[in-house]
mmCIF file of N, CA and C in Angstrom:
data_model
loop_
_atom_site.group_PDB
_atom_site.id
_atom_site.type_symbol
_atom_site.label_atom_id
_atom_site.label_comp_id
_atom_site.label_asym_id
_atom_site.label_seq_id
_atom_site.Cartn_x
_atom_site.Cartn_y
_atom_site.Cartn_z
ATOM 1 N N MET J 164 108.681 110.611 85.092
ATOM 2 C CA MET J 164 110.127 110.683 85.064
ATOM 3 C C MET J 164 110.535 111.785 84.084
ATOM 4 N N PRO J 165 111.404 112.722 84.500
ATOM 5 C CA PRO J 165 111.833 113.795 83.604
ATOM 6 C C PRO J 165 112.544 113.248 82.369
ATOM 7 N N SER J 166 112.521 114.045 81.294
ATOM 8 C CA SER J 166 113.067 113.585 80.021
ATOM 9 C C SER J 166 114.559 113.307 80.097
ATOM 10 N N ASN J 167 115.301 114.053 80.913
ATOM 11 C CA ASN J 167 116.735 113.807 81.046
ATOM 12 C C ASN J 167 116.995 112.428 81.629
ATOM 13 N N ASP J 168 116.186 112.015 82.602
ATOM 14 C CA ASP J 168 116.334 110.697 83.209
ATOM 15 C C ASP J 168 116.032 109.595 82.195
ATOM 16 N N VAL J 169 115.021 109.813 81.371
ATOM 17 C CA VAL J 169 114.656 108.826 80.352
ATOM 18 C C VAL J 169 115.770 108.697 79.327
ATOM 19 N N ARG J 170 116.367 109.823 78.938
ATOM 20 C CA ARG J 170 117.475 109.778 77.969
ATOM 21 C C ARG J 170 118.650 109.004 78.533
ATOM 22 N N ILE J 171 118.997 109.260 79.774
ATOM 23 C CA ILE J 171 120.125 108.541 80.384
ATOM 24 C C ILE J 171 119.799 107.060 80.495
ATOM 25 N N LEU J 172 118.583 106.740 80.910
ATOM 26 C CA LEU J 172 118.187 105.334 81.022
ATOM 27 C C LEU J 172 118.240 104.643 79.667
ATOM 28 N N ALA J 173 117.797 105.302 78.612
ATOM 29 C CA ALA J 173 117.837 104.708 77.277
ATOM 30 C C ALA J 173 119.265 104.536 76.788
ATOM 31 N N LYS J 174 120.112 105.531 77.046
ATOM 32 C CA LYS J 174 121.516 105.449 76.614
ATOM 33 C C LYS J 174 122.276 104.358 77.353
ATOM 34 N N VAL J 175 121.775 103.926 78.478
ATOM 35 C CA VAL J 175 122.442 102.908 79.269
ATOM 36 C C VAL J 175 121.832 101.528 79.031
ATOM 37 N N ALA J 176 120.518 101.460 78.938
ATOM 38 C CA ALA J 176 119.848 100.165 78.801
ATOM 39 C C ALA J 176 120.031 99.553 77.417
ATOM 40 N N VAL J 177 120.102 100.366 76.380
ATOM 41 C CA VAL J 177 120.226 99.833 75.020
ATOM 42 C C VAL J 177 121.553 99.094 74.822
ATOM 43 N N PRO J 178 122.717 99.670 75.180
ATOM 44 C CA PRO J 178 123.958 98.902 75.021
ATOM 45 C C PRO J 178 123.993 97.651 75.905
ATOM 46 N N THR J 179 123.397 97.750 77.088
ATOM 47 C CA THR J 179 123.369 96.586 77.975
ATOM 48 C C THR J 179 122.529 95.473 77.367
ATOM 49 N N ALA J 180 121.384 95.821 76.808
ATOM 50 C CA ALA J 180 120.538 94.816 76.154
ATOM 51 C C ALA J 180 121.230 94.230 74.929
ATOM 52 N N ALA J 181 121.957 95.059 74.201
ATOM 53 C CA ALA J 181 122.678 94.565 73.022
ATOM 54 C C ALA J 181 123.760 93.565 73.413
ATOM 55 N N VAL J 182 124.502 93.869 74.465
ATOM 56 C CA VAL J 182 125.522 92.928 74.941
ATOM 57 C C VAL J 182 124.864 91.656 75.453
ATOM 58 N N GLY J 183 123.723 91.783 76.117
ATOM 59 C CA GLY J 183 122.995 90.602 76.581
ATOM 60 C C GLY J 183 122.521 89.737 75.431
ATOM 61 N N ALA J 184 122.065 90.366 74.341
ATOM 62 C CA ALA J 184 121.614 89.609 73.173
ATOM 63 C C ALA J 184 122.786 88.893 72.503
ATOM 64 N N VAL J 185 123.926 89.586 72.371
ATOM 65 C CA VAL J 185 125.111 88.947 71.790
ATOM 66 C C VAL J 185 125.567 87.794 72.677
ATOM 67 N N ALA J 186 125.552 88.004 73.982
ATOM 68 C CA ALA J 186 125.954 86.940 74.906
ATOM 69 C C ALA J 186 124.997 85.754 74.823
ATOM 70 N N ALA J 187 123.707 86.017 74.629
ATOM 71 C CA ALA J 187 122.732 84.926 74.495
ATOM 72 C C ALA J 187 122.993 84.110 73.239
ATOM 73 N N VAL J 188 123.324 84.781 72.152
ATOM 74 C CA VAL J 188 123.624 84.069 70.904
ATOM 75 C C VAL J 188 124.899 83.237 71.059
ATOM 76 N N VAL J 189 125.945 83.854 71.615
ATOM 77 C CA VAL J 189 127.206 83.139 71.808
ATOM 78 C C VAL J 189 127.020 81.968 72.763
ATOM 79 N N SER J 190 126.314 82.184 73.860
ATOM 80 C CA SER J 190 126.068 81.097 74.824
ATOM 81 C C SER J 190 125.214 80.004 74.207
ATOM 82 N N GLY J 191 124.247 80.396 73.388
ATOM 83 C CA GLY J 191 123.419 79.403 72.713
ATOM 84 C C GLY J 191 124.227 78.544 71.765
ATOM 85 N N LEU J 192 125.190 79.159 71.071
ATOM 86 C CA LEU J 192 126.038 78.399 70.156
ATOM 87 C C LEU J 192 127.026 77.511 70.902
ATOM 88 N N LEU J 193 127.582 77.997 71.990
ATOM 89 C CA LEU J 193 128.597 77.246 72.725
ATOM 90 C C LEU J 193 128.011 76.193 73.655
ATOM 91 N N VAL J 194 126.938 76.524 74.348
ATOM 92 C CA VAL J 194 126.411 75.649 75.393
ATOM 93 C C VAL J 194 125.072 75.024 75.017
ATOM 94 N N GLY J 195 124.309 75.733 74.229
ATOM 95 C CA GLY J 195 122.981 75.246 73.857
ATOM 96 C C GLY J 195 121.895 76.157 74.387
ATOM 97 N N GLY J 196 120.696 75.648 74.399
ATOM 98 C CA GLY J 196 119.527 76.422 74.803
ATOM 99 C C GLY J 196 119.599 76.941 76.222
ATOM 100 N N LYS J 197 120.119 76.130 77.134
ATOM 101 C CA LYS J 197 120.219 76.585 78.531
ATOM 102 C C LYS J 197 121.203 77.735 78.682
ATOM 103 N N GLY J 198 122.233 77.769 77.857
ATOM 104 C CA GLY J 198 123.169 78.888 77.878
ATOM 105 C C GLY J 198 122.514 80.169 77.417
ATOM 106 N N ALA J 199 121.701 80.069 76.367
ATOM 107 C CA ALA J 199 120.994 81.249 75.860
ATOM 108 C C ALA J 199 119.996 81.769 76.892
ATOM 109 N N VAL J 200 119.302 80.838 77.552
ATOM 110 C CA VAL J 200 118.347 81.244 78.592
ATOM 111 C C VAL J 200 119.085 81.908 79.755
ATOM 112 N N GLY J 201 120.195 81.339 80.164
ATOM 113 C CA GLY J 201 120.982 81.921 81.256
ATOM 114 C C GLY J 201 121.472 83.315 80.939
ATOM 115 N N SER J 202 121.928 83.522 79.705
ATOM 116 C CA SER J 202 122.393 84.852 79.311
ATOM 117 C C SER J 202 121.239 85.839 79.230
ATOM 118 N N GLY J 203 120.114 85.393 78.743
ATOM 119 C CA GLY J 203 118.946 86.276 78.689
ATOM 120 C C GLY J 203 118.474 86.685 80.067
ATOM 121 N N VAL J 204 118.436 85.732 80.989
ATOM 122 C CA VAL J 204 118.028 86.037 82.363
ATOM 123 C C VAL J 204 119.021 87.004 83.004
ATOM 124 N N ALA J 205 120.299 86.807 82.754
ATOM 125 C CA ALA J 205 121.316 87.700 83.329
ATOM 126 C C ALA J 205 121.166 89.121 82.802
ATOM 127 N N ALA J 206 120.895 89.266 81.526
ATOM 128 C CA ALA J 206 120.721 90.609 80.956
ATOM 129 C C ALA J 206 119.497 91.293 81.551
ATOM 130 N N VAL J 207 118.403 90.551 81.695
ATOM 131 C CA VAL J 207 117.182 91.128 82.278
ATOM 132 C C VAL J 207 117.412 91.516 83.736
ATOM 133 N N VAL J 208 118.090 90.656 84.485
ATOM 134 C CA VAL J 208 118.371 90.943 85.899
ATOM 135 C C VAL J 208 119.236 92.197 86.024
ATOM 136 N N THR J 209 120.243 92.309 85.182
ATOM 137 C CA THR J 209 121.114 93.486 85.239
ATOM 138 C C THR J 209 120.333 94.757 84.923
ATOM 139 N N ILE J 210 119.533 94.732 83.868
ATOM 140 C CA ILE J 210 118.774 95.926 83.493
ATOM 141 C C ILE J 210 117.780 96.301 84.589
ATOM 142 N N LEU J 211 117.128 95.311 85.191
ATOM 143 C CA LEU J 211 116.180 95.607 86.268
ATOM 144 C C LEU J 211 116.871 96.174 87.500
ATOM 145 N N PHE J 212 117.908 95.487 87.988
ATOM 146 C CA PHE J 212 118.588 95.942 89.201
ATOM 147 C C PHE J 212 119.204 97.320 89.006
ATOM 148 N N MET J 213 119.942 97.487 87.922
ATOM 149 C CA MET J 213 120.633 98.755 87.704
ATOM 150 C C MET J 213 119.656 99.864 87.317
ATOM 151 N N GLY J 214 118.594 99.530 86.599
ATOM 152 C CA GLY J 214 117.591 100.531 86.235
ATOM 153 C C GLY J 214 116.864 101.070 87.444
ATOM 154 N N ILE J 215 116.464 100.182 88.333
ATOM 155 C CA ILE J 215 115.811 100.616 89.572
ATOM 156 C C ILE J 215 116.768 101.479 90.390
ATOM 157 N N GLY J 216 118.030 101.087 90.439
ATOM 158 C CA GLY J 216 119.024 101.876 91.161
ATOM 159 C C GLY J 216 119.213 103.260 90.571
ATOM 160 N N LEU J 217 119.225 103.346 89.244
ATOM 161 C CA LEU J 217 119.373 104.643 88.584
ATOM 162 C C LEU J 217 118.189 105.547 88.885
ATOM 163 N N ILE J 218 116.995 104.993 88.855
ATOM 164 C CA ILE J 218 115.794 105.778 89.148
ATOM 165 C C ILE J 218 115.821 106.273 90.595
ATOM 166 N N VAL J 219 116.184 105.394 91.528
ATOM 167 C CA VAL J 219 116.268 105.789 92.946
ATOM 168 C C VAL J 219 117.319 106.877 93.125
ATOM 169 N N LEU J 220 118.447 106.729 92.458
ATOM 170 C CA LEU J 220 119.519 107.709 92.603
ATOM 171 C C LEU J 220 119.120 109.065 92.015
ATOM 172 N N GLN J 221 118.422 109.068 90.890
ATOM 173 C CA GLN J 221 117.977 110.328 90.292
ATOM 174 C C GLN J 221 116.964 111.033 91.196
ATOM 175 N N ARG J 222 116.060 110.272 91.774
ATOM 176 C CA ARG J 222 115.057 110.882 92.668
ATOM 177 C C ARG J 222 115.712 111.402 93.948
ATOM 178 N N THR J 223 116.715 110.686 94.449
ATOM 179 C CA THR J 223 117.434 111.148 95.633
ATOM 180 C C THR J 223 118.179 112.443 95.329
ATOM 181 N N ALA J 224 118.757 112.531 94.145
ATOM 182 C CA ALA J 224 119.503 113.739 93.783
ATOM 183 C C ALA J 224 118.584 114.957 93.737
ATOM 184 N N LYS J 225 117.349 114.761 93.341
ATOM 185 C CA LYS J 225 116.417 115.891 93.257
ATOM 186 C C LYS J 225 115.837 116.272 94.614
ATOM 187 N N SER J 226 115.527 115.274 95.431
ATOM 188 C CA SER J 226 114.866 115.578 96.700
ATOM 189 C C SER J 226 115.839 115.804 97.861
ATOM 190 N N LEU J 227 116.923 115.069 97.889
ATOM 191 C CA LEU J 227 117.902 115.191 98.981
ATOM 192 C C LEU J 227 119.307 115.328 98.405
ATOM 193 N N PRO J 228 119.636 116.464 97.822
ATOM 194 C CA PRO J 228 120.936 116.591 97.155
ATOM 195 C C PRO J 228 122.129 116.439 98.087
ATOM 196 N N HIS J 229 121.952 116.738 99.358
ATOM 197 C CA HIS J 229 123.061 116.611 100.296
ATOM 198 C C HIS J 229 123.398 115.149 100.592
ATOM 199 N N LEU J 230 122.503 114.229 100.284
ATOM 200 C CA LEU J 230 122.767 112.805 100.498
ATOM 201 C C LEU J 230 123.146 112.072 99.217
ATOM 202 N N PHE J 231 123.315 112.804 98.114
ATOM 203 C CA PHE J 231 123.508 112.175 96.811
ATOM 204 C C PHE J 231 124.748 111.279 96.771
ATOM 205 N N GLN J 232 125.885 111.772 97.205
ATOM 206 C CA GLN J 232 127.118 110.993 97.122
ATOM 207 C C GLN J 232 127.057 109.760 98.021
ATOM 208 N N ALA J 233 126.612 109.933 99.242
ATOM 209 C CA ALA J 233 126.510 108.791 100.155
ATOM 210 C C ALA J 233 125.495 107.769 99.639
ATOM 211 N N MET J 234 124.387 108.267 99.108
ATOM 212 C CA MET J 234 123.365 107.373 98.568
ATOM 213 C C MET J 234 123.892 106.613 97.359
ATOM 214 N N GLY J 235 124.662 107.284 96.518
ATOM 215 C CA GLY J 235 125.246 106.626 95.349
ATOM 216 C C GLY J 235 126.188 105.505 95.743
ATOM 217 N N LEU J 236 127.054 105.763 96.697
ATOM 218 C CA LEU J 236 127.986 104.725 97.157
ATOM 219 C C LEU J 236 127.249 103.554 97.797
ATOM 220 N N MET J 237 126.254 103.865 98.626
ATOM 221 C CA MET J 237 125.485 102.807 99.273
ATOM 222 C C MET J 237 124.687 101.998 98.245
ATOM 223 N N LEU J 238 124.130 102.696 97.270
ATOM 224 C CA LEU J 238 123.325 102.035 96.247
ATOM 225 C C LEU J 238 124.165 101.090 95.400
ATOM 226 N N TYR J 239 125.332 101.527 94.954
ATOM 227 C CA TYR J 239 126.185 100.650 94.147
ATOM 228 C C TYR J 239 126.664 99.449 94.951
ATOM 229 N N ALA J 240 127.005 99.651 96.204
ATOM 230 C CA ALA J 240 127.409 98.522 97.051
ATOM 231 C C ALA J 240 126.251 97.544 97.235
ATOM 232 N N ALA J 241 125.054 98.063 97.431
ATOM 233 C CA ALA J 241 123.880 97.203 97.588
ATOM 234 C C ALA J 241 123.570 96.451 96.292
ATOM 235 N N GLN J 242 123.716 97.116 95.142
ATOM 236 C CA GLN J 242 123.462 96.443 93.869
ATOM 237 C C GLN J 242 124.443 95.301 93.630
ATOM 238 N N ILE J 243 125.701 95.539 93.869
ATOM 239 C CA ILE J 243 126.705 94.483 93.683
ATOM 240 C C ILE J 243 126.438 93.334 94.652
ATOM 241 N N LEU J 244 126.079 93.653 95.886
ATOM 242 C CA LEU J 244 125.758 92.614 96.861
ATOM 243 C C LEU J 244 124.536 91.811 96.429
ATOM 244 N N LEU J 245 123.486 92.485 95.953
ATOM 245 C CA LEU J 245 122.291 91.783 95.484
ATOM 246 C C LEU J 245 122.576 90.911 94.263
ATOM 247 N N LEU J 246 123.410 91.395 93.343
ATOM 248 C CA LEU J 246 123.783 90.580 92.190
ATOM 249 C C LEU J 246 124.583 89.355 92.628
ATOM 250 N N PHE J 247 125.459 89.529 93.611
ATOM 251 C CA PHE J 247 126.220 88.397 94.141
ATOM 252 C C PHE J 247 125.294 87.377 94.806
ATOM 253 N N ILE J 248 124.324 87.861 95.577
ATOM 254 C CA ILE J 248 123.358 86.966 96.221
ATOM 255 C C ILE J 248 122.526 86.229 95.175
ATOM 256 N N PHE J 249 122.093 86.944 94.147
ATOM 257 C CA PHE J 249 121.323 86.322 93.069
ATOM 258 C C PHE J 249 122.157 85.255 92.370
ATOM 259 N N LEU J 250 123.426 85.556 92.133
ATOM 260 C CA LEU J 250 124.333 84.604 91.499
ATOM 261 C C LEU J 250 124.540 83.381 92.380
ATOM 262 N N ALA J 251 124.723 83.583 93.678
ATOM 263 C CA ALA J 251 124.921 82.463 94.602
ATOM 264 C C ALA J 251 123.651 81.619 94.740
ATOM 265 N N ALA J 252 122.504 82.250 94.677
ATOM 266 C CA ALA J 252 121.246 81.505 94.818
ATOM 267 C C ALA J 252 120.986 80.591 93.625
ATOM 268 N N PHE J 253 121.453 80.985 92.454
ATOM 269 C CA PHE J 253 121.177 80.205 91.251
ATOM 270 C C PHE J 253 122.405 79.484 90.703
ATOM 271 N N LYS J 254 123.432 79.277 91.531
ATOM 272 C CA LYS J 254 124.643 78.648 91.008
ATOM 273 C C LYS J 254 124.458 77.164 90.695
ATOM 274 N N ASN J 255 123.541 76.483 91.335
ATOM 275 C CA ASN J 255 123.318 75.053 91.080
ATOM 276 C C ASN J 255 121.969 74.791 90.426
ATOM 277 N N THR J 256 121.460 75.740 89.690
ATOM 278 C CA THR J 256 120.148 75.579 89.076
ATOM 279 C C THR J 256 120.228 74.709 87.821
ATOM 280 N N SER J 257 119.117 74.101 87.499
ATOM 281 C CA SER J 257 119.042 73.341 86.251
ATOM 282 C C SER J 257 118.166 74.065 85.230
ATOM 283 N N LEU J 258 117.699 75.268 85.581
ATOM 284 C CA LEU J 258 116.873 76.048 84.666
ATOM 285 C C LEU J 258 117.685 76.622 83.512
ATOM 286 N N PHE J 259 118.942 76.992 83.796
ATOM 287 C CA PHE J 259 119.817 77.566 82.775
ATOM 288 C C PHE J 259 121.255 77.239 83.132
ATOM 289 N N HIS J 260 122.146 77.521 82.206
ATOM 290 C CA HIS J 260 123.570 77.237 82.418
ATOM 291 C C HIS J 260 124.165 78.309 83.335
ATOM 292 N N PRO J 261 124.633 77.912 84.542
ATOM 293 C CA PRO J 261 125.083 78.918 85.519
ATOM 294 C C PRO J 261 126.318 79.712 85.079
ATOM 295 N N LYS J 262 127.230 79.102 84.354
ATOM 296 C CA LYS J 262 128.434 79.846 83.939
ATOM 297 C C LYS J 262 128.095 80.883 82.871
ATOM 298 N N ALA J 263 127.209 80.531 81.961
ATOM 299 C CA ALA J 263 126.777 81.510 80.959
ATOM 300 C C ALA J 263 126.056 82.671 81.650
ATOM 301 N N PHE J 264 125.257 82.329 82.640
ATOM 302 C CA PHE J 264 124.557 83.350 83.424
ATOM 303 C C PHE J 264 125.563 84.259 84.125
ATOM 304 N N ALA J 265 126.560 83.676 84.777
ATOM 305 C CA ALA J 265 127.535 84.454 85.544
ATOM 306 C C ALA J 265 128.368 85.356 84.645
ATOM 307 N N PHE J 266 128.880 84.815 83.534
ATOM 308 C CA PHE J 266 129.699 85.633 82.644
ATOM 309 C C PHE J 266 128.890 86.772 82.016
ATOM 310 N N THR J 267 127.660 86.487 81.652
ATOM 311 C CA THR J 267 126.810 87.535 81.074
ATOM 312 C C THR J 267 126.446 88.576 82.121
ATOM 313 N N LEU J 268 126.213 88.150 83.351
ATOM 314 C CA LEU J 268 125.904 89.084 84.433
ATOM 315 C C LEU J 268 127.063 90.054 84.655
ATOM 316 N N VAL J 269 128.270 89.535 84.670
ATOM 317 C CA VAL J 269 129.446 90.396 84.849
ATOM 318 C C VAL J 269 129.604 91.327 83.644
ATOM 319 N N ALA J 270 129.479 90.787 82.444
ATOM 320 C CA ALA J 270 129.668 91.598 81.235
ATOM 321 C C ALA J 270 128.622 92.708 81.132
ATOM 322 N N THR J 271 127.366 92.375 81.361
ATOM 323 C CA THR J 271 126.317 93.394 81.249
ATOM 324 C C THR J 271 126.421 94.438 82.363
ATOM 325 N N THR J 272 126.859 94.030 83.537
ATOM 326 C CA THR J 272 127.054 94.998 84.627
ATOM 327 C C THR J 272 128.170 95.979 84.277
ATOM 328 N N LEU J 273 129.266 95.466 83.730
ATOM 329 C CA LEU J 273 130.367 96.346 83.332
ATOM 330 C C LEU J 273 129.958 97.288 82.200
ATOM 331 N N VAL J 274 129.183 96.780 81.244
ATOM 332 C CA VAL J 274 128.701 97.632 80.157
ATOM 333 C C VAL J 274 127.758 98.697 80.707
ATOM 334 N N TRP J 275 126.880 98.316 81.638
ATOM 335 C CA TRP J 275 125.964 99.292 82.239
ATOM 336 C C TRP J 275 126.745 100.416 82.917
ATOM 337 N N ILE J 276 127.730 100.060 83.716
ATOM 338 C CA ILE J 276 128.513 101.065 84.440
ATOM 339 C C ILE J 276 129.265 101.967 83.471
ATOM 340 N N GLY J 277 129.872 101.381 82.445
ATOM 341 C CA GLY J 277 130.580 102.178 81.450
ATOM 342 C C GLY J 277 129.651 103.098 80.673
ATOM 343 N N ALA J 278 128.510 102.583 80.257
ATOM 344 C CA ALA J 278 127.550 103.400 79.506
ATOM 345 C C ALA J 278 126.954 104.498 80.385
ATOM 346 N N GLN J 279 126.729 104.202 81.659
ATOM 347 C CA GLN J 279 126.198 105.214 82.567
ATOM 348 C C GLN J 279 127.224 106.326 82.779
ATOM 349 N N THR J 280 128.470 105.958 82.924
ATOM 350 C CA THR J 280 129.530 106.956 83.077
ATOM 351 C C THR J 280 129.607 107.840 81.837
ATOM 352 N N TYR J 281 129.569 107.230 80.662
ATOM 353 C CA TYR J 281 129.630 107.992 79.405
ATOM 354 C C TYR J 281 128.404 108.897 79.256
ATOM 355 N N ALA J 282 127.227 108.380 79.572
ATOM 356 C CA ALA J 282 126.000 109.177 79.445
ATOM 357 C C ALA J 282 126.027 110.376 80.381
ATOM 358 N N HIS J 283 126.527 110.203 81.600
ATOM 359 C CA HIS J 283 126.602 111.325 82.535
ATOM 360 C C HIS J 283 127.645 112.342 82.103
ATOM 361 N N MET J 284 128.731 111.857 81.501
ATOM 362 C CA MET J 284 129.757 112.790 81.019
ATOM 363 C C MET J 284 129.238 113.644 79.874
ATOM 364 N N LYS J 285 128.410 113.080 79.019
ATOM 365 C CA LYS J 285 127.914 113.785 77.845
ATOM 366 C C LYS J 285 126.626 114.572 78.094
ATOM 367 N N SER J 286 125.933 114.291 79.182
ATOM 368 C CA SER J 286 124.689 115.007 79.448
ATOM 369 C C SER J 286 124.986 116.386 80.012
ATOM 370 N N LYS J 287 124.095 117.307 79.706
ATOM 371 C CA LYS J 287 124.255 118.680 80.186
ATOM 372 C C LYS J 287 123.282 118.885 81.334
ATOM 373 N N ILE J 288 123.743 118.557 82.534
ATOM 374 C CA ILE J 288 122.914 118.641 83.726
ATOM 375 C C ILE J 288 123.295 119.910 84.484
ATOM 376 N N LEU J 289 122.288 120.695 84.851
ATOM 377 C CA LEU J 289 122.550 121.889 85.631
ATOM 378 C C LEU J 289 122.969 121.498 87.047
ATOM 379 N N TYR J 290 124.081 122.013 87.479
ATOM 380 C CA TYR J 290 124.521 121.744 88.842
ATOM 381 C C TYR J 290 123.892 122.723 89.818
ATOM 382 N N VAL J 291 123.593 123.919 89.340
ATOM 383 C CA VAL J 291 122.909 124.926 90.131
ATOM 384 C C VAL J 291 121.664 125.292 89.351
ATOM 385 N N GLU J 292 120.516 125.067 89.945
ATOM 386 C CA GLU J 292 119.280 125.389 89.258
ATOM 387 C C GLU J 292 118.978 126.865 89.435
ATOM 388 N N PRO J 293 118.705 127.562 88.338
ATOM 389 C CA PRO J 293 118.407 128.995 88.446
ATOM 390 C C PRO J 293 117.098 129.222 89.189
ATOM 391 N N ASP J 294 117.033 130.358 89.878
ATOM 392 C CA ASP J 294 115.834 130.698 90.633
ATOM 393 C C ASP J 294 114.713 131.020 89.656
ATOM 394 N N SER J 295 113.601 130.333 89.794
ATOM 395 C CA SER J 295 112.516 130.495 88.834
ATOM 396 C C SER J 295 111.452 131.481 89.305
ATOM 397 N N SER J 296 111.510 131.930 90.532
ATOM 398 C CA SER J 296 110.465 132.838 91.021
ATOM 399 C C SER J 296 110.805 134.277 90.636
ATOM 400 N N GLU J 297 109.796 135.013 90.216
ATOM 401 C CA GLU J 297 109.967 136.395 89.771
ATOM 402 C C GLU J 297 110.144 137.352 90.941
ATOM 403 N N GLY J 298 109.510 137.062 92.073
ATOM 404 C CA GLY J 298 109.510 137.983 93.198
ATOM 405 C C GLY J 298 110.810 138.025 93.976
ATOM 406 N N SER J 299 111.700 137.125 93.773
ATOM 407 C CA SER J 299 112.917 137.083 94.577
ATOM 408 C C SER J 299 114.103 137.595 93.762
ATOM 409 N N LYS J 300 114.114 138.909 93.488
ATOM 410 C CA LYS J 300 115.221 139.521 92.775
ATOM 411 C C LYS J 300 116.286 139.916 93.774
ATOM 412 N N PRO J 301 117.543 139.793 93.371
ATOM 413 C CA PRO J 301 118.616 140.154 94.319
ATOM 414 C C PRO J 301 118.597 141.643 94.629
ATOM 415 N N GLU J 302 118.939 141.941 95.865
ATOM 416 C CA GLU J 302 118.982 143.336 96.294
ATOM 417 C C GLU J 302 120.257 143.988 95.788
ATOM 418 N N LYS J 303 120.147 145.266 95.458
ATOM 419 C CA LYS J 303 121.327 146.000 95.042
ATOM 420 C C LYS J 303 122.041 146.477 96.300
ATOM 421 N N THR J 304 123.318 146.181 96.379
ATOM 422 C CA THR J 304 124.068 146.564 97.562
ATOM 423 C C THR J 304 125.057 147.673 97.272
ATOM 424 N N GLY J 305 125.316 147.939 96.002
ATOM 425 C CA GLY J 305 126.272 148.987 95.640
ATOM 426 C C GLY J 305 125.608 150.352 95.585
ATOM 427 N N PRO J 306 126.380 151.363 95.202
ATOM 428 C CA PRO J 306 125.821 152.724 95.102
ATOM 429 C C PRO J 306 124.761 152.776 94.004
ATOM 430 N N SER J 307 123.730 153.539 94.254
ATOM 431 C CA SER J 307 122.658 153.654 93.275
ATOM 432 C C SER J 307 123.034 154.689 92.231
ATOM 433 N N SER J 308 122.609 154.437 91.027
ATOM 434 C CA SER J 308 122.966 155.382 89.958
ATOM 435 C C SER J 308 121.764 155.958 89.298
#
């Protein structure tokens, strides 16, 4: 993975993990151990789903730049749908507190999206990659001097 991708992933995953940890502490104090477990699971699920999506989107941008926008829209819609399915599948679980899980899932997803937007705004990404080959110099079309 290129260093720019790692920097963006780190700038996004760290705030998300921090919010997940705070949510786990708050849920643990309010609900108990199951609340803390639910918040921890939600933070891990968010980082995994969104991290995989970010990696797929970065690779798509490099290999198929003409599909980048469509792929981004499809990917975000698929991620939200998968998070909704995951939430619906575990709404009646006894492994963890479902409301703590749901609130943390929403909070960490919003933090991920906000941090990703900020990281992309601050990163210096080349929109046009310079030609790296030496043999392909532009032809002179004007009068020779």
